[in-house]
Coordinates of C-alpha atoms in Angstrom, one line a residue:
X181 CA -15.0 4.9 7.5
X182 CA -13.8 6.8 4.4
X183 CA -16.2 9.6 3.3
X184 CA -16.5 11.3 0.0
X185 CA -15.4 8.1 -1.9
X186 CA -17.6 6.5 -4.7
X187 CA -17.2 2.6 -4.3
X188 CA -18.4 2.2 -7.8
X189 CA -15.0 3.5 -9.1
X190 CA -13.2 1.1 -6.9
X191 CA -14.8 -2.3 -7.5
X192 CA -11.5 -3.9 -8.4
X193 CA -10.0 -2.7 -5.0
X194 CA -12.9 -3.6 -2.9
X195 CA -12.9 -7.2 -4.5
X196 CA -9.3 -7.7 -3.7
X197 CA -9.6 -6.3 -0.2
X198 CA -12.5 -8.7 0.3
X199 CA -10.4 -11.5 -0.9
X200 CA -7.8 -10.5 1.7
X201 CA -10.4 -11.0 4.2
X202 CA -11.8 -7.4 4.9
X203 CA -15.2 -7.0 5.8
X204 CA -16.2 -4.0 3.9
X205 CA -19.7 -2.0 4.1
X206 CA -20.4 0.3 1.3
X207 CA -22.6 3.6 1.4
X208 CA -23.7 5.6 -1.5
X209 CA -20.2 7.9 -0.8
X210 CA -18.4 6.1 1.8
X211 CA -16.6 2.9 2.6
X212 CA -15.9 1.1 5.7
X213 CA -13.4 -1.5 6.3
X214 CA -12.5 -4.0 9.0
X215 CA -10.0 -6.7 9.4
X216 CA -11.2 -7.6 12.8
X217 CA -7.7 -7.6 14.2
X218 CA -6.5 -10.2 11.7
X219 CA -3.6 -10.2 9.3
X220 CA -4.7 -10.2 5.6
X221 CA -4.5 -13.1 3.4
X222 CA -1.9 -12.3 0.6
X223 CA -3.7 -11.7 -2.7
X224 CA -2.3 -11.8 -6.3
X225 CA -3.4 -9.5 -9.2
X226 CA -2.3 -8.0 -12.7
X227 CA -2.8 -4.5 -13.4
X228 CA -4.4 -3.4 -16.3
X229 CA -6.4 -0.1 -17.8
X230 CA -9.9 0.8 -15.8
X231 CA -11.8 -1.0 -15.2
X232 CA -9.4 -3.6 -14.3
X233 CA -6.8 -3.3 -11.1
X234 CA -5.3 0.1 -11.5
X235 CA -1.6 0.3 -11.6
X236 CA -1.7 3.2 -9.3
X237 CA -2.6 1.0 -6.4
X238 CA -0.5 -1.8 -6.9
X239 CA 2.3 -0.6 -4.5
X240 CA -0.2 -0.3 -1.7
X241 CA -1.2 -4.0 -2.5
X242 CA 2.4 -4.8 -2.0
X243 CA 2.4 -3.1 1.4
X244 CA -0.4 -5.2 2.2
X245 CA 0.9 -8.4 1.1
X246 CA 4.0 -7.6 2.9
X247 CA 2.5 -8.3 6.1
X248 CA -0.1 -10.8 4.9
X249 CA -0.4 -14.6 5.4
X250 CA 1.1 -16.5 2.5
X251 CA 2.3 -15.1 -0.7
X252 CA 1.0 -12.9 -3.4
X253 CA 2.3 -12.3 -6.8
X254 CA 1.6 -8.7 -8.4
X255 CA 2.2 -8.5 -12.3
X256 CA 2.5 -4.9 -13.6
X257 CA 1.4 -4.7 -17.2
X258 CA 0.5 -0.9 -17.5
X259 CA 4.2 1.0 -16.9
X260 CA 7.6 0.0 -16.7
X261 CA 9.8 0.5 -13.5
X262 CA 6.9 0.5 -11.1
X263 CA 8.8 -1.3 -8.3
X264 CA 11.0 1.2 -7.3
X265 CA 9.8 1.2 -3.7
X266 CA 10.5 -2.7 -3.4
X267 CA 14.0 -2.0 -2.0
X268 CA 12.8 0.5 0.4
X269 CA 10.3 -1.9 1.8
X270 CA 12.8 -4.5 2.0
X271 CA 14.6 -2.2 4.4
X272 CA 11.8 -2.7 6.8
X273 CA 12.0 -6.4 6.5
X274 CA 9.5 -7.2 3.7
X275 CA 10.3 -10.2 1.6
X276 CA 10.0 -9.3 -1.9
X277 CA 11.7 -10.6 -5.1
X278 CA 11.2 -9.2 -8.6
X279 CA 10.9 -11.6 -11.5
X280 CA 10.1 -11.3 -15.5
X281 CA 12.5 -8.5 -16.0
X282 CA 11.4 -6.6 -13.3
X283 CA 7.6 -6.7 -14.1
X284 CA 6.3 -8.9 -11.4
X285 CA 6.5 -8.8 -7.8
X286 CA 6.6 -12.1 -5.6
X287 CA 5.8 -10.9 -2.0
X288 CA 6.0 -13.5 0.9
X289 CA 4.2 -12.0 4.0
X290 CA 6.1 -11.7 7.3
X291 CA 4.5 -11.3 10.6
X292 CA 5.8 -7.9 11.5
X293 CA 7.6 -5.1 9.6
X294 CA 10.3 -2.9 11.6
X295 CA 10.6 0.6 11.1
X296 CA 13.4 2.1 8.9
X297 CA 14.6 5.2 7.4
X298 CA 13.2 5.0 3.8
X299 CA 13.2 7.3 0.6
X300 CA 10.3 8.1 -1.1
X301 CA 11.2 7.8 -5.0
X302 CA 7.7 8.5 -6.8
X303 CA 4.2 9.8 -6.1
X304 CA 2.2 6.4 -5.8
X305 CA 4.8 4.1 -4.4
X306 CA 6.0 6.6 -1.7
X307 CA 2.5 6.4 -0.1
X308 CA 3.0 2.7 0.0
X309 CA 6.0 3.4 2.1
X310 CA 3.8 5.4 4.7
X311 CA 1.4 2.7 4.8
X312 CA 3.9 0.1 5.4
X313 CA 5.5 2.5 8.4
X314 CA 2.1 2.6 9.8
X315 CA 2.0 -1.2 10.3
X316 CA 5.6 -1.4 11.2
X317 CA 7.0 -1.9 14.9
X318 CA 9.0 1.2 15.7
X319 CA 9.5 4.5 14.0
X320 CA 9.6 4.8 10.2
X321 CA 11.0 7.9 8.7
X322 CA 10.1 8.6 5.0
X323 CA 12.7 11.0 3.4
X324 CA 11.8 13.1 0.1
X325 CA 8.4 13.3 0.8
X326 CA 7.8 16.0 -1.9
X327 CA 7.1 13.0 -3.7
X328 CA 3.9 12.2 -1.7
X329 CA 2.9 16.2 -1.3
X330 CA 2.5 16.1 -5.3
X331 CA -0.3 13.7 -5.1
X332 CA -1.9 13.6 -1.6
X333 CA -2.4 17.1 -0.1
X334 CA -1.9 16.9 3.9
X335 CA -2.1 13.1 3.7
X336 CA -0.7 13.0 7.5
X337 CA -3.7 14.9 8.8
X338 CA -6.2 12.6 6.7
X339 CA -4.3 9.5 8.0
X340 CA -4.3 10.7 11.6
X341 CA -7.8 11.3 11.5
X342 CA -8.5 7.5 10.7
X343 CA -6.3 6.6 13.7
X344 CA -2.6 7.1 12.4
X345 CA 0.2 8.6 14.3
X346 CA 2.1 10.5 11.7
X347 CA 4.1 13.7 12.3
X348 CA 5.7 15.7 9.6
X349 CA 9.3 17.0 10.7
X350 CA 11.8 19.3 9.2
X351 CA 14.5 17.2 7.6
X352 CA 18.0 17.2 9.0

């Protein structure tokens, strides 16, 4: 259960998570999600300004689609160069190809990702590497986490409270 969240501000995300097969319960200031142990179904979307699907969440949906059943398409219409994380996710075994002058990502879900060393390269996409690492088998090491720290204060502590196993370690 995520507290201090306004479900009204996340309508498009909640709709897409339901499409992926999530059972979602909502309160005035909380959101609870349960996949009941099932893999998500791949989803497709087009980013656009609010209230449409936010560009800042497309990288996280690519992480979801990377382990989903089926193939999902993510079309980015707001910013250029928003798929810098794709190469890093591919190092974990994700099957992603870019089309349309790098404006569209086609993500074919795989059963499992493998932990790997990856490099954060921007704020929003970097947290998607953490998400992918959480579902990967083995250990994932995310380098250059200062990108994550710019926008997510103590993200490892918050995710650990939700059941994650994340450790912040000094880089070699």
